[in-house]
């Protein structure tokens, strides 16, 4: 038994900051094309189950005191439920999405229309990017994913728009094709991640920036456990991500499990269904 605890093992008091988020009810959710390895169009989906599971996530956020806003789902855009991909919003500035695959391209303008109607300062993107799927704000720094979806030139665009440091991280595993499937932002200084999802260079960068990061197991990542949403204390996660839950508790967070198994069949989890709106 060790007699002293390392810095990362000491339970720090955590502070919840009430969030404003955008969600999209999966009324038209199905899997009828395959743009990531999780999707199997030959297997039937249950849209009403997806809606019920999504409602649990919605209710969880409302219960945490979040301001949850809704964008209308559009028939024929089955992936629109993954609101994280609809843009990236900081300081009232909404950087629009420009999707990699044509099946999702109409979602970009649909989300930008919603941002405009809500008086966000909308920036029409010049480069391919999938919003908060690949851009994660940690304190003052923006972590930016590339390799499968967002193009690296979108990282430079984001740096110019927000005047913040953007750290490029290259993803290498097609199952973890968006940054938010491989990194969970816990608060302004802490993250959790899956090392095998990144290049050696990416791992070196993450170790340097976050030496105390929580390291997720392959098992938890395989149920998109890292695809979670934190308010700084409460962390909404996939209920099947048991080791992640334990590690969060050990570090003074309050993990809250939800089951989004039907939405996992589209390759998305908690975070994918959640776009943070920062005014
Ligand atoms: N089927 C969607 C796609 O492949 C899932 C998006 C998941 N979203 C996310 N933020 N990781 O584009």
Coordinates of C-alpha atoms and ligand atoms in Angstrom, one line a residue:
X1 CA 0.0 0.0 0.0
X2 CA 1.5 3.4 -1.0
X3 CA 1.6 5.8 2.0
X4 CA 1.2 8.9 -0.1
X5 CA -1.1 9.8 -2.9
X6 CA 0.2 11.3 -6.2
X7 CA -1.3 14.7 -7.2
X8 CA -3.7 13.0 -9.6
X9 CA -5.1 10.7 -6.9
X10 CA -5.9 13.4 -4.4
X11 CA -9.6 14.2 -4.6
X12 CA -10.0 17.9 -5.4
X13 CA -13.2 19.7 -4.7
X14 CA -14.9 20.2 -8.1
X15 CA -17.1 23.0 -9.2
X16 CA -20.1 22.7 -11.5
X17 CA -20.7 25.5 -13.9
X18 CA -24.2 25.4 -15.4
X19 CA -24.0 24.9 -19.2
X20 CA -26.1 26.0 -22.1
X21 CA -26.3 23.3 -24.8
X22 CA -28.0 22.6 -28.1
X23 CA -29.6 19.3 -28.9
X24 CA -31.6 17.8 -31.8
X25 CA -34.3 15.2 -31.1
X26 CA -33.7 12.0 -33.2
X27 CA -37.1 11.9 -34.8
X28 CA -35.6 10.9 -38.1
X29 CA -32.7 8.9 -36.8
X30 CA -31.8 5.7 -38.6
X31 CA -28.7 4.2 -40.1
X32 CA -29.1 4.0 -43.9
X33 CA -25.5 4.8 -45.0
X34 CA -22.1 4.0 -43.6
X35 CA -19.6 6.8 -42.9
X36 CA -17.9 5.3 -39.9
X37 CA -17.2 1.7 -38.7
X38 CA -20.0 1.7 -36.1
X39 CA -22.7 2.1 -38.8
X40 CA -24.3 -1.0 -40.2
X41 CA -27.1 0.0 -42.6
X42 CA -28.1 -3.6 -43.1
X43 CA -29.2 -3.8 -39.4
X44 CA -32.6 -2.3 -38.6
X45 CA -32.7 0.6 -36.1
X46 CA -35.4 1.5 -33.6
X47 CA -36.1 5.2 -33.9
X48 CA -38.6 5.3 -31.0
X49 CA -36.0 3.7 -28.7
X50 CA -33.4 6.3 -29.9
X51 CA -35.9 9.0 -29.0
X52 CA -36.5 7.6 -25.6
X53 CA -32.8 7.2 -24.8
X54 CA -32.1 10.7 -26.1
X55 CA -34.9 12.0 -23.9
X56 CA -33.1 10.5 -20.9
X57 CA -30.0 12.5 -21.8
X58 CA -32.2 15.7 -22.2
X59 CA -33.9 15.1 -18.9
X60 CA -30.5 14.5 -17.2
X61 CA -29.2 17.9 -18.5
X62 CA -32.4 19.7 -17.4
X63 CA -32.1 18.0 -14.0
X64 CA -28.5 19.5 -13.7
X65 CA -30.0 22.9 -14.3
X66 CA -28.6 23.3 -17.9
X67 CA -30.3 25.5 -20.4
X68 CA -31.1 23.0 -23.1
X69 CA -32.0 24.5 -26.5
X70 CA -33.4 22.6 -29.4
X71 CA -33.0 22.7 -33.2
X72 CA -35.7 21.1 -35.3
X73 CA -34.7 17.8 -36.8
X74 CA -35.0 17.5 -40.6
X75 CA -36.5 14.5 -42.4
X76 CA -33.7 12.9 -44.5
X77 CA -30.9 14.0 -42.2
X78 CA -30.7 11.0 -39.9
X79 CA -27.4 12.1 -38.3
X80 CA -28.6 15.5 -37.3
X81 CA -29.1 14.2 -33.8
X82 CA -25.3 14.5 -33.4
X83 CA -25.5 18.2 -32.6
X84 CA -21.9 18.4 -31.6
X85 CA -21.0 18.4 -35.3
X86 CA -23.3 21.4 -36.1
X87 CA -20.6 24.0 -35.3
X88 CA -18.2 25.3 -32.7
X89 CA -19.4 28.2 -30.5
X90 CA -17.3 30.4 -28.2
X91 CA -17.8 34.1 -27.2
X92 CA -21.1 34.3 -29.2
X93 CA -19.2 33.4 -32.4
X94 CA -20.5 30.3 -34.2
X95 CA -18.1 28.8 -36.6
X96 CA -20.2 26.7 -39.0
X97 CA -19.6 23.1 -40.0
X98 CA -18.7 21.9 -43.5
X99 CA -19.2 18.1 -43.5
X100 CA -16.8 15.6 -45.0
X101 CA -19.5 13.3 -46.5
X102 CA -22.2 14.5 -48.8
X103 CA -24.9 12.7 -46.7
X104 CA -24.4 15.2 -43.9
X105 CA -23.6 18.3 -45.9
X106 CA -27.1 19.9 -45.6
X107 CA -26.7 19.9 -41.8
X108 CA -24.1 22.7 -42.0
X109 CA -26.5 25.4 -43.4
X110 CA -29.3 24.1 -41.2
X111 CA -27.3 24.6 -38.0
X112 CA -26.0 28.0 -39.3
X113 CA -29.6 29.1 -39.8
X114 CA -30.4 28.2 -36.2
X115 CA -27.3 30.1 -34.9
X116 CA -28.4 33.2 -37.0
X117 CA -31.9 33.1 -35.7
X118 CA -30.5 33.0 -32.1
X119 CA -28.3 36.1 -32.9
X120 CA -24.9 34.3 -32.8
X121 CA -22.2 35.9 -34.9
X122 CA -22.0 33.2 -37.6
X123 CA -18.8 32.5 -39.5
X124 CA -19.3 30.5 -42.7
X125 CA -16.5 28.0 -42.8
X126 CA -14.0 27.9 -45.7
X127 CA -12.7 24.5 -44.8
X128 CA -14.0 21.0 -44.1
X129 CA -14.8 20.7 -40.4
X130 CA -17.3 18.9 -38.2
X131 CA -17.6 21.4 -35.3
X132 CA -17.3 20.3 -31.8
X133 CA -16.8 16.7 -32.9
X134 CA -13.2 17.8 -33.6
X135 CA -12.8 21.1 -31.7
X136 CA -12.7 20.9 -27.9
X137 CA -12.1 24.0 -25.7
X138 CA -10.0 23.2 -22.6
X139 CA -9.5 26.4 -20.5
X140 CA -8.1 28.8 -23.0
X141 CA -6.8 26.3 -25.5
X142 CA -8.6 24.6 -28.4
X143 CA -7.7 21.0 -29.0
X144 CA -8.3 20.2 -32.7
X145 CA -8.6 16.7 -34.3
X146 CA -7.8 15.7 -37.9
X147 CA -7.2 12.6 -39.8
X148 CA -10.7 11.4 -40.6
X149 CA -13.0 14.4 -40.8
X150 CA -12.0 17.9 -40.1
X151 CA -9.2 19.1 -42.4
X152 CA -6.1 20.6 -40.8
X153 CA -6.6 23.9 -42.6
X154 CA -9.8 24.4 -40.5
X155 CA -7.6 24.4 -37.5
X156 CA -5.8 27.5 -38.8
X157 CA -9.2 29.1 -39.6
X158 CA -10.4 28.5 -36.0
X159 CA -7.2 29.9 -34.6
X160 CA -7.7 33.1 -36.7
X161 CA -11.4 33.4 -35.8
X162 CA -11.0 33.0 -32.1
X163 CA -7.5 34.3 -31.6
X164 CA -6.7 31.3 -29.3
X165 CA -4.1 28.7 -29.4
X166 CA -5.1 25.7 -31.4
X167 CA -3.3 22.3 -30.8
X168 CA -3.6 19.9 -33.7
X169 CA -4.0 16.2 -32.8
X170 CA -4.0 13.5 -35.5
X171 CA -6.4 10.6 -35.0
X172 CA -5.3 7.2 -36.3
X173 CA -8.1 4.7 -35.5
X174 CA -11.2 4.9 -37.7
X175 CA -13.4 3.8 -34.8
X176 CA -12.4 7.1 -33.0
X177 CA -12.8 9.3 -36.0
X178 CA -13.8 12.5 -34.2
X179 CA -11.7 14.0 -31.4
X180 CA -14.7 13.8 -29.0
X181 CA -14.6 10.0 -29.3
X182 CA -11.0 9.9 -28.0
X183 CA -10.9 12.9 -25.5
X184 CA -13.3 13.9 -22.8
X185 CA -13.0 17.5 -21.4
X186 CA -13.6 17.3 -17.7
X187 CA -13.0 21.0 -16.8
X188 CA -10.7 23.9 -17.7
X189 CA -7.5 22.0 -16.8
X190 CA -8.4 18.3 -16.9
X191 CA -9.1 15.8 -19.7
X192 CA -9.4 12.0 -20.2
X193 CA -8.2 10.3 -23.3
X194 CA -7.4 7.1 -25.2
X195 CA -3.7 7.1 -26.1
X196 CA -4.0 4.5 -28.9
X197 CA -6.3 6.8 -30.8
X198 CA -3.4 9.2 -31.5
X199 CA -0.1 9.3 -33.2
X200 CA 3.1 9.2 -31.1
X201 CA 3.4 12.9 -31.7
X202 CA -0.1 13.5 -30.5
X203 CA 0.6 11.4 -27.4
X204 CA 3.7 13.4 -26.6
X205 CA 1.7 16.6 -26.9
X206 CA -1.1 15.4 -24.7
X207 CA 1.4 14.2 -22.1
X208 CA 3.1 17.5 -22.1
X209 CA -0.1 19.6 -21.8
X210 CA -2.0 17.2 -19.4
X211 CA 0.5 15.1 -17.4
X212 CA -2.2 14.2 -14.9
X213 CA -4.8 13.2 -17.5
X214 CA -7.1 10.3 -16.8
X215 CA -6.3 7.5 -19.2
X216 CA -9.3 5.5 -20.5
X217 CA -9.4 1.8 -21.0
X218 CA -9.9 0.3 -24.5
X219 CA -13.1 -1.3 -23.2
X220 CA -14.6 2.0 -22.1
X221 CA -13.5 3.7 -25.3
X222 CA -15.2 0.9 -27.3
X223 CA -18.6 1.9 -25.9
X224 CA -17.7 5.6 -26.6
X225 CA -17.3 6.1 -22.9
X226 CA -15.0 9.1 -23.6
X227 CA -17.8 10.8 -25.5
X228 CA -19.1 12.4 -22.4
X229 CA -20.2 15.9 -21.2
X230 CA -19.0 17.5 -18.0
X231 CA -20.1 20.7 -16.2
X232 CA -16.9 20.6 -14.1
X233 CA -18.4 18.3 -11.5
X234 CA -21.1 16.2 -13.0
X235 CA -19.9 14.1 -15.9
X236 CA -22.6 12.5 -18.1
X237 CA -21.1 9.3 -19.5
X238 CA -22.1 6.1 -21.2
X239 CA -23.4 3.9 -18.4
X240 CA -21.4 0.9 -19.6
X241 CA -18.1 2.8 -19.1
X242 CA -17.4 1.3 -15.7
X243 CA -13.7 2.0 -15.3
X244 CA -14.1 5.6 -16.5
X245 CA -16.9 5.9 -13.9
X246 CA -14.6 4.6 -11.1
X247 CA -11.7 6.9 -12.1
X248 CA -14.0 9.9 -12.3
X249 CA -15.4 9.2 -8.8
X250 CA -11.8 8.7 -7.5
X251 CA -10.9 12.2 -8.7
X252 CA -13.9 13.9 -7.1
X253 CA -16.2 14.1 -10.1
X254 CA -19.8 12.9 -10.1
X255 CA -20.3 10.5 -13.0
X256 CA -23.9 10.1 -14.3
X257 CA -24.4 7.1 -16.6
X258 CA -27.0 7.2 -19.4
X259 CA -27.7 4.4 -22.0
X260 CA -27.6 5.6 -25.6
X261 CA -27.1 2.2 -27.1
X262 CA -29.4 2.9 -30.1
X263 CA -27.5 6.1 -31.0
X264 CA -24.2 4.2 -30.6
X265 CA -25.3 2.4 -33.8
X266 CA -24.7 5.6 -35.7
X267 CA -21.3 6.0 -34.1
X268 CA -22.2 8.6 -31.5
X269 CA -22.7 9.0 -27.8
X270 CA -23.4 11.6 -25.1
X271 CA -21.1 14.3 -26.4
X272 CA -22.1 13.8 -30.0
X273 CA -25.6 14.7 -29.0
X274 CA -24.5 17.8 -27.3
X275 CA -23.2 21.1 -28.6
X276 CA -22.1 23.6 -26.0
X277 CA -23.3 27.2 -26.6
X278 CA -20.8 29.7 -25.1
X279 CA -22.2 33.3 -25.2
Ligands
LIG1 N1 -22.9 9.0 -37.9 C1 -22.3 10.2 -37.5 C2 -21.1 10.4 -38.4 O1 -20.4 9.5 -38.7 C3 -21.9 10.2 -36.1 C4 -21.4 11.5 -35.6 C5 -20.9 11.4 -34.2 N2 -20.6 12.7 -33.7 C6 -19.5 13.1 -32.9 N3 -19.5 14.3 -32.4 N4 -18.5 12.2 -32.7 O2 -20.8 11.5 -38.8

